[in-house]
PDB file of C-alpha atoms and ligand atoms in Angstrom:
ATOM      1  CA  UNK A   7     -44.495 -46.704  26.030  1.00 63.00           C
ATOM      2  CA  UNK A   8     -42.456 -44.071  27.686  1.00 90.00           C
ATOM      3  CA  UNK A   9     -43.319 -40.078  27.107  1.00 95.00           C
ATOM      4  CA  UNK A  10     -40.073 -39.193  26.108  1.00 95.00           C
ATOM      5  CA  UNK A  11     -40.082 -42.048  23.700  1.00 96.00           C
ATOM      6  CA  UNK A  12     -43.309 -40.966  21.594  1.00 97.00           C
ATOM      7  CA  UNK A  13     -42.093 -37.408  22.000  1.00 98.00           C
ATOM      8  CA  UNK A  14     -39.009 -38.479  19.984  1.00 98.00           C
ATOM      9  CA  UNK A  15     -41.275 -40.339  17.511  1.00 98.00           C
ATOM     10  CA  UNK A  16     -43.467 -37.226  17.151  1.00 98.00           C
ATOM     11  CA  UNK A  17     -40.703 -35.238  16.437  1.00 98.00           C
ATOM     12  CA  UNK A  18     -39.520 -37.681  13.557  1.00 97.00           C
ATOM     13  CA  UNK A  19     -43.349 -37.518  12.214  1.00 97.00           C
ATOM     14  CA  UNK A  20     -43.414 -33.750  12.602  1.00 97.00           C
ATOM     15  CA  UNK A  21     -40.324 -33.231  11.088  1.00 96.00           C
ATOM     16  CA  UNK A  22     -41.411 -35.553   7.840  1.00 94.00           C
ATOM     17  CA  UNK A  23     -44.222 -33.764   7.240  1.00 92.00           C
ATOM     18  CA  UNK A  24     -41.991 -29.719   7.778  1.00 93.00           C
ATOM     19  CA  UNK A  25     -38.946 -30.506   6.348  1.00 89.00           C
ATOM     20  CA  UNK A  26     -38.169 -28.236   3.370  1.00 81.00           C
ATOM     21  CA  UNK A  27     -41.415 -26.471   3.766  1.00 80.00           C
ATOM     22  CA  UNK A  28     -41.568 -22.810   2.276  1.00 77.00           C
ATOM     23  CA  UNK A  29     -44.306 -20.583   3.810  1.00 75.00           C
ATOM     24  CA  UNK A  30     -42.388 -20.170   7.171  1.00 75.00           C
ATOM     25  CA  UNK A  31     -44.135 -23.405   8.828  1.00 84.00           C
ATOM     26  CA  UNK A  32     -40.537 -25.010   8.595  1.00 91.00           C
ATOM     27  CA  UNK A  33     -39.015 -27.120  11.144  1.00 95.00           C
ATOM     28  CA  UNK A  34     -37.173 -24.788  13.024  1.00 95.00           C
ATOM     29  CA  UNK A  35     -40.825 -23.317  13.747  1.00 95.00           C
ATOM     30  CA  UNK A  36     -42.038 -26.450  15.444  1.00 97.00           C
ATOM     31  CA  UNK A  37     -39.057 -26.582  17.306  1.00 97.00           C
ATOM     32  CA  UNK A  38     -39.447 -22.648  18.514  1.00 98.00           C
ATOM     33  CA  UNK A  39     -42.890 -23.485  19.415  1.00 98.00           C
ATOM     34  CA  UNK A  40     -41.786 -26.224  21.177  1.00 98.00           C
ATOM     35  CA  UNK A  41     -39.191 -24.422  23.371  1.00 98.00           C
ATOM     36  CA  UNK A  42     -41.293 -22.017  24.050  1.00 98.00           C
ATOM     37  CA  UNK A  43     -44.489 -24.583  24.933  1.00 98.00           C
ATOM     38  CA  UNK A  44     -42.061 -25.804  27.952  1.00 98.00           C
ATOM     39  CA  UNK A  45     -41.263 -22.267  29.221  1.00 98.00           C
ATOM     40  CA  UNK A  46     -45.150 -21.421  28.857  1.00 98.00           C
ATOM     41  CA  UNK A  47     -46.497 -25.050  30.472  1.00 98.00           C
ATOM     42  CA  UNK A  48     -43.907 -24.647  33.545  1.00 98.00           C
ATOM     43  CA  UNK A  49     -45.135 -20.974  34.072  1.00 97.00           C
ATOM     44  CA  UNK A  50     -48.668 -21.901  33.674  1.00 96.00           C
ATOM     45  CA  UNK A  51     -48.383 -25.287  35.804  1.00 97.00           C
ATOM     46  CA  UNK A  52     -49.725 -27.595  32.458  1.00 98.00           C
ATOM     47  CA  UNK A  53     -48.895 -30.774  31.600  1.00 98.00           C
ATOM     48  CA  UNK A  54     -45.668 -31.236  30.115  1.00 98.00           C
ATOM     49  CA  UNK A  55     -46.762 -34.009  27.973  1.00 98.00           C
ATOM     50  CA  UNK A  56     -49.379 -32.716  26.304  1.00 98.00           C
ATOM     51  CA  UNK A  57     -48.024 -29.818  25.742  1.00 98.00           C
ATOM     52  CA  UNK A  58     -45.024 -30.691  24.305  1.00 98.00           C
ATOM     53  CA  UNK A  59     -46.931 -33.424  22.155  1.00 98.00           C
ATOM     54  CA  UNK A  60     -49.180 -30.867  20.773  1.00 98.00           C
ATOM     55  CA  UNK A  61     -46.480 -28.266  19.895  1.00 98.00           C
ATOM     56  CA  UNK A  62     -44.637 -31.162  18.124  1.00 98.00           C
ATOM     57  CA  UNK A  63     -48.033 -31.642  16.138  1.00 97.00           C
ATOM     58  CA  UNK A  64     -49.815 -28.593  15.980  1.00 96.00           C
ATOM     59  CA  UNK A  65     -49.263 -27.238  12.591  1.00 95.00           C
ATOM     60  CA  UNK A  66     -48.840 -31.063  11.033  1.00 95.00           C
ATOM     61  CA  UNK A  67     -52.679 -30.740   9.874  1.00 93.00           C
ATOM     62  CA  UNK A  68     -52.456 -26.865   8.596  1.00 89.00           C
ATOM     63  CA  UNK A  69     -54.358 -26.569   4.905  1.00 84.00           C
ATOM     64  CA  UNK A  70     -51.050 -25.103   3.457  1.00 82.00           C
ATOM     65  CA  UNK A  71     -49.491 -28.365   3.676  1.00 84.00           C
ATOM     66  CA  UNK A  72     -52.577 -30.789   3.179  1.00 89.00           C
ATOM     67  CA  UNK A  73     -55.577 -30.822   0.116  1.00 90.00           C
ATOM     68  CA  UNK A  74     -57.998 -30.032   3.638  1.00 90.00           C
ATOM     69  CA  UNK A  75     -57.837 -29.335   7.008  1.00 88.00           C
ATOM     70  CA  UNK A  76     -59.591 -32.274   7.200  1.00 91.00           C
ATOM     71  CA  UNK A  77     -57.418 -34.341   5.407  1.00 93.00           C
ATOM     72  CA  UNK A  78     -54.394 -32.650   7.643  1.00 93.00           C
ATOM     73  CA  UNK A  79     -56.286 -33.811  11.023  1.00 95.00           C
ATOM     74  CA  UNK A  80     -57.388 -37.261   9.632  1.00 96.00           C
ATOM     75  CA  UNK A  81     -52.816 -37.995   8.968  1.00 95.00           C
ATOM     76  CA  UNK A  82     -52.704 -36.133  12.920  1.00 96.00           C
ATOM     77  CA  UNK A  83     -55.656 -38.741  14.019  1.00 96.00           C
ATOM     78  CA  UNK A  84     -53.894 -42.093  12.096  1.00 97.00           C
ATOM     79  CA  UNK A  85     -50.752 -41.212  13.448  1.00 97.00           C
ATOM     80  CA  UNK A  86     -52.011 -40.812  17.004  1.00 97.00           C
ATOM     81  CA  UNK A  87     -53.667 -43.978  16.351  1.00 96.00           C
ATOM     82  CA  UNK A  88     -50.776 -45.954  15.908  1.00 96.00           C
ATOM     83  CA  UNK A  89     -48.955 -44.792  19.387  1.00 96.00           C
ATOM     84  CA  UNK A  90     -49.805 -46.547  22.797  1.00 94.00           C
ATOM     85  CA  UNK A  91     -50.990 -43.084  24.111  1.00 96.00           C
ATOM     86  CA  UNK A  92     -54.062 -42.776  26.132  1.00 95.00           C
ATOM     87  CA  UNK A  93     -57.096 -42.142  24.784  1.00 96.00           C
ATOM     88  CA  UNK A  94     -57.922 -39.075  26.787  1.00 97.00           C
ATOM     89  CA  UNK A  95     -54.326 -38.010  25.614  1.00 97.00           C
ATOM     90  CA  UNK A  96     -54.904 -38.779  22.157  1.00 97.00           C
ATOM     91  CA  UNK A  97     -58.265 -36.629  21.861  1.00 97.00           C
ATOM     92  CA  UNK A  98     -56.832 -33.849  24.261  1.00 97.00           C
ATOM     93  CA  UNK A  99     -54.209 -33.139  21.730  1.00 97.00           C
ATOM     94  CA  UNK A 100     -56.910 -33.573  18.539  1.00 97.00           C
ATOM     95  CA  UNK A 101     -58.763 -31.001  20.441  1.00 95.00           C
ATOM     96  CA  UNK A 102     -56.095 -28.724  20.592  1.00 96.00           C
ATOM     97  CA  UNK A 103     -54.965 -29.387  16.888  1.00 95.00           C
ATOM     98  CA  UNK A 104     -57.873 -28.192  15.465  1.00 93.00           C
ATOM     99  CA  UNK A 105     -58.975 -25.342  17.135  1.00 92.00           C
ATOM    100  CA  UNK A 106     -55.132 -23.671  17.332  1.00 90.00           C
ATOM    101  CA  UNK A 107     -54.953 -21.852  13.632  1.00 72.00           C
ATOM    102  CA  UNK A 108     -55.442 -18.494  13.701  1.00 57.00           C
ATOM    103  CA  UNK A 109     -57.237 -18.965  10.292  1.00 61.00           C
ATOM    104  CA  UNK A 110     -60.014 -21.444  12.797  1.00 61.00           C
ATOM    105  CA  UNK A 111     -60.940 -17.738  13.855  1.00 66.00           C
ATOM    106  CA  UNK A 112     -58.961 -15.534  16.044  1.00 67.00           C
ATOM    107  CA  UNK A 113     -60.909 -15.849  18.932  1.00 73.00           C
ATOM    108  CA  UNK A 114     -62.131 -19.263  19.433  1.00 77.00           C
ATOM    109  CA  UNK A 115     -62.443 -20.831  22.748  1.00 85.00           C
ATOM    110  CA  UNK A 116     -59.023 -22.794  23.961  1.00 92.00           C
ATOM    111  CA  UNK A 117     -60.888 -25.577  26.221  1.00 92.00           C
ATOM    112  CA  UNK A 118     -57.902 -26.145  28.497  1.00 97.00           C
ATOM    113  CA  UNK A 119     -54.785 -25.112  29.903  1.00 97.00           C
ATOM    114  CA  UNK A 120     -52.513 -27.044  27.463  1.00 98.00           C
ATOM    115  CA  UNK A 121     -54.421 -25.801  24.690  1.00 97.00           C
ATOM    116  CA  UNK A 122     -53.565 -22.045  25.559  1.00 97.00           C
ATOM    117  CA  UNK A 123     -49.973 -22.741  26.393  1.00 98.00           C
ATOM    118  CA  UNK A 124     -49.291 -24.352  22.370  1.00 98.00           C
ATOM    119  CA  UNK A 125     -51.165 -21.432  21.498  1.00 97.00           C
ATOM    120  CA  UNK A 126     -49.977 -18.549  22.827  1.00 98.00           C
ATOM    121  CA  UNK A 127     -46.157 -20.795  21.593  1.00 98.00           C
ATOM    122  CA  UNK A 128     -47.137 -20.324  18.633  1.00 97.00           C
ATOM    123  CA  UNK A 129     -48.889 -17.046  18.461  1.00 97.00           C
ATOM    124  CA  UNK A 130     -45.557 -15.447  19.947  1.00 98.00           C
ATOM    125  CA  UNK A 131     -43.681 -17.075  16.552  1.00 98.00           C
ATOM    126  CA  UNK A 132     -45.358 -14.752  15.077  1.00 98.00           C
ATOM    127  CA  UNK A 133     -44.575 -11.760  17.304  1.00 98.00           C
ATOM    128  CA  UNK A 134     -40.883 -10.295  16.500  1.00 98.00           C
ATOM    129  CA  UNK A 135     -37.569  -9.887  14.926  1.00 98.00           C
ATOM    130  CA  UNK A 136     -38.203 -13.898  13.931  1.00 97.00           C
ATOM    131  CA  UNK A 137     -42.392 -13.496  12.673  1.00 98.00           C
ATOM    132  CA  UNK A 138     -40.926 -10.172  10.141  1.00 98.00           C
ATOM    133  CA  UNK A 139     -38.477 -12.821   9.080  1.00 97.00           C
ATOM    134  CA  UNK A 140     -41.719 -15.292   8.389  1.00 95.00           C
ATOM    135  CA  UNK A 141     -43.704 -12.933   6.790  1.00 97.00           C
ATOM    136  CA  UNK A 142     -41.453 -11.585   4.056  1.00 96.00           C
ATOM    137  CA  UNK A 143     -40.860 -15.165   3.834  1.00 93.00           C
ATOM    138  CA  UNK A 144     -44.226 -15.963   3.451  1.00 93.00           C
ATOM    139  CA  UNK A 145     -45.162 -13.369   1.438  1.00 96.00           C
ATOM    140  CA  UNK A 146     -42.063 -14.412  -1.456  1.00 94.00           C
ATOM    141  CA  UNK A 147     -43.590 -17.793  -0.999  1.00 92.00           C
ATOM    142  CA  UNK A 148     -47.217 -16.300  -2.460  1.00 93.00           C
ATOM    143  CA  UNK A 149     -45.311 -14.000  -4.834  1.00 95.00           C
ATOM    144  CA  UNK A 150     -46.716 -10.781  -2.902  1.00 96.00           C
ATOM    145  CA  UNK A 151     -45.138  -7.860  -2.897  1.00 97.00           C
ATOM    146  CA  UNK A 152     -43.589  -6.526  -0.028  1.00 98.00           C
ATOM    147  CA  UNK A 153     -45.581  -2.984   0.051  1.00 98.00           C
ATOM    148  CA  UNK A 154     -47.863  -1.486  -1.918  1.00 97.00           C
ATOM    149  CA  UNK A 155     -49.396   2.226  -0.608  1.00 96.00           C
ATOM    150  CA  UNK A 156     -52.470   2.067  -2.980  1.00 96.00           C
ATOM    151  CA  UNK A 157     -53.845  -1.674  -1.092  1.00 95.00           C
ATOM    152  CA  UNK A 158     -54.902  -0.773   2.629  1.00 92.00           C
ATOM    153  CA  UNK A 159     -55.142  -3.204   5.006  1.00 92.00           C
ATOM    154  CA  UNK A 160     -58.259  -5.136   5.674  1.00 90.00           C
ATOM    155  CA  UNK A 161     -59.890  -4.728   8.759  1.00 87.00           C
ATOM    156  CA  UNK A 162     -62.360  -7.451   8.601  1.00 86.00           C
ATOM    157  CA  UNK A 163     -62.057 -10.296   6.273  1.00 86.00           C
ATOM    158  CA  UNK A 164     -63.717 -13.877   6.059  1.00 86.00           C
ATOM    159  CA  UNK A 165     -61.448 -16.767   6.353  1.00 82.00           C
ATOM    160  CA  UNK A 166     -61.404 -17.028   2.397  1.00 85.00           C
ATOM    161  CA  UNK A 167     -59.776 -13.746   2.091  1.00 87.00           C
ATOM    162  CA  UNK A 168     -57.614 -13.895   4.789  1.00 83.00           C
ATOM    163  CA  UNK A 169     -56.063 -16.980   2.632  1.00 81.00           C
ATOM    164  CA  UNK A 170     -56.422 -15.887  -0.813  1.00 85.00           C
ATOM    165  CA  UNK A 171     -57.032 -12.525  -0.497  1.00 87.00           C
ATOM    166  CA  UNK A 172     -54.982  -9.623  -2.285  1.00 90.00           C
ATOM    167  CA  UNK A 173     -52.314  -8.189   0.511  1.00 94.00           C
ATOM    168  CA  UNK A 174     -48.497  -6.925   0.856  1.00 97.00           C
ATOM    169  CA  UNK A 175     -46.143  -8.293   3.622  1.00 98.00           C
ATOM    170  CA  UNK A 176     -46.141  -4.858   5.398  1.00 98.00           C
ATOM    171  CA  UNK A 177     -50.356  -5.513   5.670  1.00 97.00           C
ATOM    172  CA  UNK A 178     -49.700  -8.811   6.807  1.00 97.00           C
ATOM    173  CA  UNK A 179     -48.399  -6.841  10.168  1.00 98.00           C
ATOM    174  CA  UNK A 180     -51.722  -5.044  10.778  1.00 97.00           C
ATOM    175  CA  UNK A 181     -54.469  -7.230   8.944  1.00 96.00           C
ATOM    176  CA  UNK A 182     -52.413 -10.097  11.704  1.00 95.00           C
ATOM    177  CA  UNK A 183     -49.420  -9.867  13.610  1.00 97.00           C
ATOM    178  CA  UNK A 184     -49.980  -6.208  15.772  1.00 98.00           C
ATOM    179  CA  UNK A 185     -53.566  -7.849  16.633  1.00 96.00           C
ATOM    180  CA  UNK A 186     -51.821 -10.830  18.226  1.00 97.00           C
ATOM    181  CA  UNK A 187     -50.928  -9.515  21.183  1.00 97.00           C
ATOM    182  CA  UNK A 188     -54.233  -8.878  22.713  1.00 97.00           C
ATOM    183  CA  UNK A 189     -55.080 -11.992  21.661  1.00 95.00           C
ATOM    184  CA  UNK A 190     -52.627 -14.411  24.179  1.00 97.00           C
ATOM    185  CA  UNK A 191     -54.412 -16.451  27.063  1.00 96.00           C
ATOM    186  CA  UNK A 192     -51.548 -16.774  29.872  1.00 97.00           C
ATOM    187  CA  UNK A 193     -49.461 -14.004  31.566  1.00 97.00           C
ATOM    188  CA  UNK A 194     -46.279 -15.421  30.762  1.00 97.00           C
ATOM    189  CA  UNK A 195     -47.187 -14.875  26.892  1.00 98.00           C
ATOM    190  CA  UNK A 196     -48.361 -11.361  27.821  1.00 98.00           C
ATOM    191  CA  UNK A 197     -45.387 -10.211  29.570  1.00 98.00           C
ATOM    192  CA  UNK A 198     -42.920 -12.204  26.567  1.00 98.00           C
ATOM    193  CA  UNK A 199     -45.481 -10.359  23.626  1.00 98.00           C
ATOM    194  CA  UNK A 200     -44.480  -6.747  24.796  1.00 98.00           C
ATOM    195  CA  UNK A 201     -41.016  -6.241  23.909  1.00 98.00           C
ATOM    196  CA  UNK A 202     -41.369  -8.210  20.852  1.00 98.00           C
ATOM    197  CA  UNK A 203     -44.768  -6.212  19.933  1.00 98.00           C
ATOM    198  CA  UNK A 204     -42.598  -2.844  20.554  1.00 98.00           C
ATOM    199  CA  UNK A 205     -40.141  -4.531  18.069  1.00 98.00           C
ATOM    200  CA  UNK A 206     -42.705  -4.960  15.431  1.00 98.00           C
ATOM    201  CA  UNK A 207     -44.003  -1.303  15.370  1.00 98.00           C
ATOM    202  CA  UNK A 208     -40.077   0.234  15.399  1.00 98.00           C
ATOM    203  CA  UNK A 209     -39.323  -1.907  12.188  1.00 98.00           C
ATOM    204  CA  UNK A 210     -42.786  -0.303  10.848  1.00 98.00           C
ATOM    205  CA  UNK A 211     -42.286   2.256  11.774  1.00 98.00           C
ATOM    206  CA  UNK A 212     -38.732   2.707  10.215  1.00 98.00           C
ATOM    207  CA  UNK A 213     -39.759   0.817   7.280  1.00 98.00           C
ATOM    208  CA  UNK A 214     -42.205   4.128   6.284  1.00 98.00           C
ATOM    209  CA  UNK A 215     -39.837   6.365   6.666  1.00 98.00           C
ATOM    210  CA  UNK A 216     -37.428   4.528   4.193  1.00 98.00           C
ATOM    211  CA  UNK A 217     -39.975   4.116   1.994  1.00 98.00           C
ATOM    212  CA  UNK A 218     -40.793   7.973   1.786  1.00 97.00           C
ATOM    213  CA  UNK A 219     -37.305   8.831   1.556  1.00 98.00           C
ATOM    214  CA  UNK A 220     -37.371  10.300   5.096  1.00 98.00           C
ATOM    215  CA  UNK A 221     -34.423   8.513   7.087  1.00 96.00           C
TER     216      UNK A 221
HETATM  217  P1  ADP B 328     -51.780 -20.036  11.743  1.00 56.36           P
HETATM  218  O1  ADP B 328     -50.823 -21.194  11.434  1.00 56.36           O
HETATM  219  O2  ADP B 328     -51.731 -19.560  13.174  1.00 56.36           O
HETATM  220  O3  ADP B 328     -53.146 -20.183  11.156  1.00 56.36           O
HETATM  221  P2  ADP B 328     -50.858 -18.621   9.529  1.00 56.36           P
HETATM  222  O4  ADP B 328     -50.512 -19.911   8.868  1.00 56.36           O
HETATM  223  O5  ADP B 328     -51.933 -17.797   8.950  1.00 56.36           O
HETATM  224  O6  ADP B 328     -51.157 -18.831  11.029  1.00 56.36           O
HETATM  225  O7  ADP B 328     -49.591 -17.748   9.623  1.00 56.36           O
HETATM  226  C1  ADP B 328     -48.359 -18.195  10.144  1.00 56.36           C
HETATM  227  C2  ADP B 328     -47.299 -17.176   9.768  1.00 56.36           C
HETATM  228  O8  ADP B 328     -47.147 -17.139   8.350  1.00 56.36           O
HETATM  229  C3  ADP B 328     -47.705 -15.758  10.134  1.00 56.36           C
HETATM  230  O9  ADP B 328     -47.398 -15.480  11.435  1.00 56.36           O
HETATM  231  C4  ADP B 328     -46.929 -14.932   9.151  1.00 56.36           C
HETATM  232  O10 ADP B 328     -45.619 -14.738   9.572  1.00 56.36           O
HETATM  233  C5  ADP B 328     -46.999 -15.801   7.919  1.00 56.36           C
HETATM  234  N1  ADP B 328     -48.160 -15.412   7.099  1.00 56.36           N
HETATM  235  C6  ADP B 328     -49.394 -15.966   7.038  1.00 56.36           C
HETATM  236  N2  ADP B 328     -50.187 -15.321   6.145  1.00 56.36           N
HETATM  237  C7  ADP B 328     -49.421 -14.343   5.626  1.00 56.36           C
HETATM  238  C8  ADP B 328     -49.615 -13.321   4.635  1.00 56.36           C
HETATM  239  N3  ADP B 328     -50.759 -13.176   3.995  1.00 56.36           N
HETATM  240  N4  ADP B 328     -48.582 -12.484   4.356  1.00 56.36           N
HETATM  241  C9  ADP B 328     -47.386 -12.622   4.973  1.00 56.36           C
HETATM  242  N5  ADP B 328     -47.134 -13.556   5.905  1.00 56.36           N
HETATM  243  C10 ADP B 328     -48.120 -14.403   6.238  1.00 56.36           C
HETATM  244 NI1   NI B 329     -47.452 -22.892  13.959  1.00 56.36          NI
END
């Protein structure tokens, strides 16, 4: 079968699974991710296929959306199953699935070029005037309040409590999203992460004074 024509399929199957979703892992977010996959993978010199079939499926197994992670990458794995795609294809893009959540643990290992490229697409979702959106989002979604001075963010936390744990919107930013940055794998990511980093720490920065009456 043709790329572009399981690409379109993959789209259909990602979209099924996002459509109406509320914790800022929407559609629209896929197709950011995916937009910004292509820029990455032509920078980077990946393959377009993978990459782009990855992004469309990369947050189709996430535990907010499935009983398990496990359940989420079985529906990935029967899905994959039923295209004529490769088989080195097929578990290229498993690989990549699994190990891409931030909650898998910050920092583990990306195997391959295509693997850092959907990353660092999706990591910069979270960077900027479109990740603040997500995370007040995301945080009416849990019923968390936007700020609260007497609840500091965490500095270390186990996977458990970065899920269910107590925390605001505002320490979503530093318990996450200002720790990103230094976390991207390709140059292209780097350069993109700076100006919407910067963005990031204005709002916060602006967003204390407000809150203490100062501005
Ligand atoms: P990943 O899909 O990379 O594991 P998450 O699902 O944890 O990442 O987060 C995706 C986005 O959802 C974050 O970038 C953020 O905008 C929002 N989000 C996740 N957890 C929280 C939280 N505790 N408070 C506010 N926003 C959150
Ligand atoms: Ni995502």
């Amino acid at each position: 079968m043709e790329h572009n024509d399981i690409l379109e399929r993959a789209a259909e199957f990602a979209k099924s699974v996002h459509d109406g979703e509320g914790s800022g892992h929407d559609w629209p977010h896929i197709e950011r991710v995916v937009r910004m996959a292509r820029r990455l993978c032509a920078d980077e010199g990946a393959d377009p296929f993978v990459c782009e079939l990855a992004a469309l499926l990369h947050d189709v197994a996430d535990e907010k959306m499935n009983p398990s992670k496990e359940a989420g990458l079985t529906k990935v794995e029967q899905w994959l199953n039923g295209q004529s795609i490769e088989p080195s294809v097929r578990s290229h893009v498993m690989d990549i699935i699994a190990t891409i959540s931030f909650g898998a643990g910050p920092t583990a290992p990306m195997r391959t070029i295509e693997g850092r490229v959907v990353r660092d697409a999706d990591r910069l979702d979270a960077i900027g005037a479109i990740a603040i959106a997500r995370t007040f989002v995301y945080a009416g979604w849990r019923g968390h309040p936007i700020y609260d001075p007497e609840l500091p963010p965490r500095s270390e936390m186990t996977r458990e409590q970065y899920r269910n744990g107590q925390t605001t919107a505002i320490n979503h930013f530093y318990e996450k999203l200002l720790r990103l940055k230094g976390l991207l794998h390709t140059d292209t990511a780097r350069a993109i992460a700076e100006d919407r980093h910067r963005f990031m720490e204005n709002y916060l920065e602006r967003f204390h004074k407000e809150w203490n009456g100062e501005v």
